[in-house]
Coordinates of N, CA, C and O in Angstrom, one line a residue:
M424 N 17.6 7.1 62.0 CA 18.3 7.8 60.9 C 17.4 7.8 59.7 O 16.3 7.4 59.7
S425 N 18.0 8.4 58.6 CA 17.3 8.7 57.4 C 17.6 7.7 56.3 O 18.6 7.0 56.3
M426 N 16.7 7.7 55.3 CA 16.9 7.0 54.0 C 17.4 8.0 53.1 O 16.8 9.1 52.8
V427 N 18.6 7.7 52.5 CA 19.3 8.6 51.6 C 19.3 8.0 50.2 O 19.9 6.9 50.0
F428 N 18.8 8.7 49.2 CA 18.8 8.2 47.8 C 20.0 8.9 47.1 O 20.0 10.2 47.1
I429 N 20.9 8.2 46.5 CA 22.1 8.8 45.9 C 21.8 8.8 44.4 O 21.7 7.7 43.7
C430 N 21.7 10.0 43.8 CA 21.4 10.2 42.4 C 22.7 10.5 41.7 O 23.3 11.6 42.0
H431 N 23.2 9.7 40.8 CA 24.5 9.9 40.2 C 24.5 9.3 38.8 O 23.7 8.5 38.4
R432 N 25.5 9.6 38.1 CA 25.8 9.1 36.7 C 26.6 7.8 36.9 O 27.3 7.6 37.8
S433 N 26.4 6.9 35.9 CA 27.1 5.6 35.9 C 28.6 5.8 35.9 O 29.4 5.1 36.5
A434 N 29.1 6.9 35.2 CA 30.5 7.2 35.2 C 31.1 7.5 36.5 O 32.3 7.4 36.7
D435 N 30.3 7.9 37.5 CA 30.7 8.2 38.8 C 30.4 7.1 39.9 O 30.4 7.4 41.1
K436 N 30.2 5.9 39.4 CA 29.8 4.8 40.3 C 30.7 4.6 41.5 O 30.2 4.4 42.6
A437 N 32.0 4.6 41.2 CA 33.0 4.3 42.3 C 32.9 5.4 43.4 O 32.9 5.1 44.6
L438 N 32.8 6.7 43.0 CA 32.7 7.8 44.0 C 31.3 7.7 44.7 O 31.2 8.0 45.9
A439 N 30.3 7.4 43.9 CA 28.9 7.3 44.6 C 28.9 6.2 45.6 O 28.3 6.3 46.7
M440 N 29.6 5.1 45.3 CA 29.7 4.0 46.3 C 30.4 4.4 47.5 O 30.0 4.0 48.6
Q441 N 31.5 5.1 47.3 CA 32.3 5.6 48.5 C 31.5 6.5 49.3 O 31.5 6.4 50.6
L442 N 30.7 7.4 48.7 CA 29.8 8.3 49.5 C 28.7 7.5 50.2 O 28.5 7.7 51.4
A443 N 28.1 6.5 49.5 CA 27.1 5.7 50.1 C 27.6 4.9 51.3 O 27.0 4.8 52.3
E444 N 28.8 4.4 51.2 CA 29.4 3.6 52.3 C 29.6 4.5 53.5 O 29.4 4.1 54.7
Q445 N 30.0 5.8 53.3 CA 30.2 6.7 54.4 C 28.9 7.1 55.1 O 28.8 7.2 56.3
F446 N 27.8 7.3 54.3 CA 26.5 7.5 54.8 C 26.0 6.3 55.6 O 25.5 6.5 56.7
G447 N 26.2 5.1 55.1 CA 25.9 3.9 55.8 C 26.6 3.8 57.2 O 26.0 3.4 58.2
A448 N 27.9 4.1 57.1 CA 28.7 4.0 58.4 C 28.2 5.0 59.4 O 28.4 4.8 60.6
A449 N 27.6 6.1 58.9 CA 27.1 7.1 59.9 C 25.7 6.7 60.4 O 25.1 7.5 61.2
G450 N 25.2 5.6 59.9 CA 23.9 5.1 60.4 C 22.7 5.3 59.5 O 21.6 4.9 59.9
H451 N 22.9 5.9 58.4 CA 21.8 6.1 57.5 C 21.5 4.9 56.6 O 22.5 4.1 56.3
E452 N 20.3 4.7 56.2 CA 20.0 3.7 55.2 C 20.2 4.3 53.8 O 19.8 5.5 53.6
V453 N 20.8 3.6 52.9 CA 21.2 4.2 51.7 C 20.6 3.5 50.5 O 20.6 2.2 50.5
W454 N 20.0 4.2 49.6 CA 19.5 3.7 48.3 C 20.6 4.0 47.2 O 20.7 5.2 46.9
L455 N 21.2 3.0 46.8 CA 22.2 3.1 45.7 C 21.8 2.0 44.6 O 21.6 0.9 45.0
D456 N 21.7 2.4 43.4 CA 21.2 1.5 42.4 C 21.8 0.1 42.4 O 21.1 -0.9 42.3
I457 N 23.1 0.1 42.4 CA 23.8 -1.2 42.3 C 23.5 -2.1 43.6 O 23.7 -3.3 43.5
W458 N 23.1 -1.5 44.7 CA 22.8 -2.2 45.9 C 21.3 -2.7 45.9 O 21.0 -3.6 46.6
R459 N 20.5 -1.9 45.2 CA 19.0 -2.1 45.3 C 18.3 -2.7 44.1 O 17.2 -3.1 44.2
I460 N 19.0 -2.7 42.9 CA 18.4 -3.2 41.7 C 19.1 -4.5 41.3 O 20.3 -4.5 41.0
G461 N 18.3 -5.6 41.3 CA 18.9 -6.9 41.0 C 18.5 -7.3 39.6 O 17.6 -6.8 39.0
V462 N 19.1 -8.4 39.1 CA 18.8 -9.0 37.8 C 17.3 -9.4 37.9 O 16.9 -10.0 38.8
G463 N 16.5 -9.0 36.9 CA 15.1 -9.4 36.8 C 14.2 -8.3 37.4 O 13.0 -8.4 37.2
D464 N 14.7 -7.4 38.2 CA 13.9 -6.3 38.8 C 13.5 -5.2 37.7 O 14.3 -5.0 36.8
S465 N 12.4 -4.6 37.9 CA 12.0 -3.5 37.1 C 12.8 -2.3 37.6 O 12.7 -1.9 38.8
I466 N 13.6 -1.7 36.8 CA 14.5 -0.6 37.2 C 13.6 0.6 37.6 O 13.8 1.2 38.7
V467 N 12.6 0.9 36.8 CA 11.7 2.0 37.2 C 11.0 1.8 38.5 O 10.9 2.7 39.3
A468 N 10.5 0.6 38.7 CA 9.8 0.3 40.0 C 10.7 0.4 41.2 O 10.3 0.9 42.2
K469 N 11.9 -0.1 41.0 CA 12.9 0.0 42.1 C 13.3 1.5 42.4 O 13.4 1.8 43.6
I470 N 13.5 2.3 41.4 CA 13.8 3.7 41.6 C 12.6 4.4 42.3 O 12.8 5.1 43.3
E471 N 11.4 4.1 41.9 CA 10.2 4.6 42.5 C 10.1 4.2 43.9 O 9.8 5.1 44.8
E472 N 10.4 3.0 44.2 CA 10.4 2.5 45.6 C 11.4 3.3 46.5 O 11.1 3.7 47.6
G473 N 12.6 3.5 45.9 CA 13.6 4.2 46.6 C 13.3 5.6 46.9 O 13.5 6.2 48.0
L474 N 12.8 6.3 45.8 CA 12.4 7.7 46.0 C 11.2 7.9 46.9 O 11.2 8.9 47.7
S475 N 10.3 7.0 46.9 CA 9.1 7.0 47.8 C 9.6 7.0 49.3 O 8.9 7.6 50.2
A476 N 10.6 6.2 49.6 CA 11.1 6.0 51.0 C 12.1 7.0 51.4 O 12.4 7.2 52.6
A477 N 12.7 7.8 50.4 CA 13.8 8.7 50.7 C 13.4 9.9 51.5 O 12.4 10.5 51.2
N478 N 14.2 10.3 52.5 CA 14.1 11.5 53.2 C 15.0 12.6 52.5 O 14.7 13.8 52.6
Y479 N 16.1 12.1 51.9 CA 17.0 13.0 51.2 C 17.4 12.4 49.9 O 17.6 11.2 49.7
L480 N 17.6 13.3 48.9 CA 18.1 12.9 47.6 C 19.4 13.7 47.4 O 19.4 14.9 47.4
V481 N 20.5 12.9 47.4 CA 21.8 13.6 47.2 C 22.0 13.6 45.7 O 22.2 12.6 45.0
L482 N 21.9 14.8 45.1 CA 22.0 15.0 43.7 C 23.4 15.3 43.3 O 23.9 16.4 43.6
C483 N 24.1 14.3 42.7 CA 25.5 14.4 42.4 C 25.8 15.0 41.0 O 25.3 14.5 40.0
Y484 N 26.5 16.1 41.0 CA 26.9 16.7 39.8 C 28.1 15.9 39.2 O 29.0 15.5 40.0
S485 N 28.2 15.8 37.9 CA 29.2 15.0 37.3 C 30.0 15.8 36.3 O 29.4 16.7 35.6
A486 N 31.3 15.5 36.2 CA 32.1 16.2 35.1 C 31.5 15.7 33.7 O 31.7 16.4 32.7
A487 N 30.8 14.6 33.7 CA 30.2 14.1 32.5 C 28.9 14.8 32.1 O 28.3 14.5 31.1
G488 N 28.5 15.7 33.0 CA 27.2 16.4 32.8 C 26.0 15.6 33.2 O 26.1 14.5 33.8
P489 N 24.8 16.1 33.0 CA 23.6 15.4 33.5 C 23.3 14.2 32.6 O 23.9 14.1 31.5
S490 N 22.4 13.4 33.1 CA 21.9 12.3 32.3 C 20.4 12.2 32.4 O 19.8 12.8 33.2
D491 N 19.8 11.5 31.5 CA 18.3 11.4 31.5 C 17.9 10.7 32.8 O 16.9 11.2 33.4
W492 N 18.6 9.7 33.3 CA 18.2 9.1 34.6 C 18.3 10.0 35.8 O 17.4 10.1 36.6
T493 N 19.4 10.7 35.9 CA 19.6 11.7 37.0 C 18.6 12.8 37.0 O 18.0 13.2 38.0
D494 N 18.3 13.3 35.8 CA 17.3 14.3 35.6 C 15.9 13.8 36.1 O 15.2 14.5 36.8
R495 N 15.6 12.6 35.7 CA 14.2 12.0 36.1 C 14.2 11.8 37.6 O 13.1 12.1 38.2
E496 N 15.2 11.3 38.2 CA 15.2 11.1 39.6 C 15.1 12.4 40.3 O 14.3 12.5 41.3
F497 N 15.9 13.4 39.9 CA 15.8 14.7 40.5 C 14.4 15.3 40.4 O 13.8 15.9 41.3
H498 N 13.9 15.3 39.2 CA 12.5 15.9 38.9 C 11.5 15.2 39.8 O 10.5 15.9 40.3
S499 N 11.6 13.9 39.9 CA 10.6 13.2 40.7 C 10.7 13.6 42.2 O 9.7 13.9 42.9
A500 N 12.0 13.8 42.7 CA 12.1 14.2 44.1 C 11.6 15.7 44.2 O 11.0 16.0 45.2
L501 N 11.9 16.5 43.3 CA 11.4 17.9 43.3 C 9.9 18.0 43.3 O 9.3 18.7 44.1
H502 N 9.3 17.2 42.5 CA 7.8 17.1 42.5 C 7.3 16.7 43.8 O 6.3 17.3 44.4
R503 N 7.9 15.7 44.4 CA 7.5 15.2 45.7 C 7.6 16.3 46.8 O 6.8 16.5 47.6
Q504 N 8.8 17.0 46.7 CA 9.0 18.1 47.7 C 8.0 19.2 47.5 O 7.4 19.7 48.5
L505 N 7.7 19.6 46.3 CA 6.7 20.7 46.1 C 5.3 20.2 46.4 O 4.5 21.1 46.6
S506 N 5.1 18.9 46.4 CA 3.8 18.4 46.8 C 3.6 18.2 48.3 O 2.6 17.6 48.8
G507 N 4.7 18.6 49.1 CA 4.6 18.5 50.5 C 5.1 17.3 51.1 O 5.0 17.1 52.3
Q508 N 5.7 16.4 50.3 CA 6.3 15.2 50.9 C 7.7 15.5 51.5 O 8.4 16.4 51.1
P509 N 8.0 14.8 52.6 CA 9.2 15.1 53.3 C 10.5 14.5 52.7 O 11.1 13.6 53.1
I510 N 10.9 15.2 51.6 CA 12.2 14.8 50.9 C 12.9 16.1 50.6 O 12.3 17.1 50.2
K511 N 14.2 16.1 50.9 CA 15.0 17.3 50.7 C 16.1 17.0 49.8 O 16.8 15.9 49.9
V512 N 16.3 17.9 48.8 CA 17.4 17.7 47.8 C 18.7 18.3 48.3 O 18.7 19.5 48.7
L513 N 19.7 17.5 48.3 CA 21.1 18.0 48.8 C 22.0 17.9 47.6 O 22.5 16.8 47.3
P514 N 22.3 19.0 46.9 CA 23.2 19.0 45.8 C 24.7 18.7 46.3 O 25.1 19.2 47.3
A515 N 25.4 17.9 45.4 CA 26.8 17.6 45.8 C 27.6 17.6 44.5 O 27.2 16.9 43.5
R516 N 28.7 18.3 44.5 CA 29.6 18.2 43.3 C 30.5 17.0 43.5 O 31.5 17.1 44.3
L517 N 30.2 15.9 42.8 CA 30.9 14.7 43.0 C 32.1 14.5 42.2 O 33.2 14.1 42.7
S518 N 32.1 14.9 41.0 CA 33.3 14.8 40.1 C 33.5 16.0 39.2 O 34.3 15.9 38.3
G519 N 32.7 17.0 39.4 CA 32.8 18.2 38.6 C 31.4 18.6 38.2 O 30.4 18.2 38.7
G520 N 31.4 19.4 37.1 CA 30.1 19.8 36.6 C 29.5 21.0 37.3 O 30.1 21.5 38.3
E521 N 28.4 21.5 36.8 CA 27.7 22.6 37.4 C 26.2 22.2 37.7 O 25.7 21.3 37.1
P522 N 25.6 22.9 38.7 CA 24.2 22.6 39.0 C 23.3 23.0 37.9 O 23.6 24.0 37.1
S523 N 22.2 22.4 37.7 CA 21.2 22.8 36.8 C 20.6 24.2 37.3 O 20.7 24.4 38.5
A524 N 20.0 24.9 36.5 CA 19.5 26.3 36.9 C 18.5 26.2 38.0 O 18.5 27.1 38.9
I525 N 17.7 25.1 38.0 CA 16.7 25.0 39.0 C 17.2 24.8 40.4 O 16.5 25.1 41.4
V526 N 18.4 24.3 40.6 CA 19.0 24.2 41.9 C 20.2 25.0 42.2 O 20.9 24.9 43.2
A527 N 20.5 25.9 41.2 CA 21.7 26.7 41.3 C 21.7 27.6 42.6 O 22.8 28.0 43.0
D528 N 20.6 27.9 43.1 CA 20.6 28.8 44.3 C 20.7 28.0 45.6 O 20.8 28.6 46.7
I529 N 20.8 26.7 45.6 CA 20.9 25.9 46.8 C 22.4 25.6 47.0 O 23.1 25.2 46.1
K530 N 22.9 25.9 48.2 CA 24.3 25.6 48.5 C 24.5 24.1 48.4 O 23.8 23.3 48.8
F531 N 25.7 23.8 47.7 CA 26.0 22.4 47.5 C 27.3 22.0 48.3 O 28.1 22.9 48.7
A532 N 27.4 20.7 48.5 CA 28.6 20.2 49.1 C 29.6 19.9 48.0 O 29.3 19.3 47.0
D533 N 30.8 20.4 48.2 CA 31.9 20.3 47.2 C 32.8 19.2 47.5 O 33.9 19.4 48.1
L534 N 32.5 18.0 47.0 CA 33.3 16.8 47.3 C 34.6 16.8 46.5 O 35.6 16.2 46.9
V535 N 34.7 17.6 45.4 CA 35.9 17.7 44.6 C 36.9 18.5 45.3 O 38.1 18.1 45.4
S536 N 36.5 19.6 46.0 CA 37.5 20.5 46.6 C 38.0 19.9 48.0 O 39.2 20.0 48.3
D537 N 37.1 19.3 48.8 CA 37.4 18.8 50.1 C 36.4 17.7 50.4 O 35.3 18.0 51.0
W538 N 36.8 16.5 50.1 CA 35.8 15.3 50.3 C 35.3 15.2 51.8 O 34.1 15.1 52.0
N539 N 36.2 15.2 52.7 CA 35.8 15.0 54.1 C 34.9 16.1 54.6 O 34.0 15.9 55.3
K540 N 35.3 17.4 54.3 CA 34.4 18.5 54.7 C 33.0 18.4 54.1 O 32.0 18.6 54.8
A541 N 33.0 18.0 52.8 CA 31.7 17.9 52.1 C 30.9 16.8 52.7 O 29.6 17.0 52.8
V542 N 31.5 15.7 53.0 CA 30.7 14.5 53.6 C 30.2 15.0 54.9 O 29.0 14.7 55.2
N543 N 31.0 15.7 55.7 CA 30.5 16.2 57.0 C 29.4 17.2 56.9 O 28.4 17.2 57.6
D544 N 29.5 18.0 55.9 CA 28.4 19.0 55.6 C 27.1 18.3 55.2 O 26.0 18.7 55.7
L545 N 27.2 17.3 54.4 CA 26.0 16.5 54.0 C 25.4 15.8 55.2 O 24.2 15.8 55.4
L546 N 26.2 15.1 56.0 CA 25.7 14.5 57.2 C 25.1 15.4 58.2 O 24.0 15.1 58.7
R547 N 25.6 16.6 58.3 CA 25.0 17.6 59.2 C 23.7 18.1 58.6 O 22.7 18.3 59.4
A548 N 23.5 18.2 57.3 CA 22.3 18.5 56.7 C 21.2 17.5 56.9 O 20.0 17.8 56.8
M549 N 21.6 16.2 57.1 CA 20.7 15.1 57.3 C 20.3 14.9 58.8 O 19.5 14.0 59.1
Q550 N 20.6 15.8 59.6 CA 20.2 15.7 61.1 C 18.8 16.2 61.3 O 18.3 17.0 60.6

């Protein structure tokens, strides 16, 4: 199975955790900040470690809008993708919001409208 990095805002932590648990139950290894970054760890080093190992970055849109952290994680994944590394960005509308212009042409999973269908769509994209 694949390593899935979940890129989300802190305001959406509960929904991100629910999504991560479903990916884990489907057999994927999941990188979620609260599971992977411990007290005393370098946040940047742990994020870099997660992104380096990830096959997929699930870019979660938030009703709260983008954040500096989600932007950095996404831009790092995009740079890796454009450099030929095997990482694919999977946009997901987690709690609302709109995609940034740079990914607006990529079909997204709409967890707001139909959670189960969107999770299945994401899992299918990870095959």
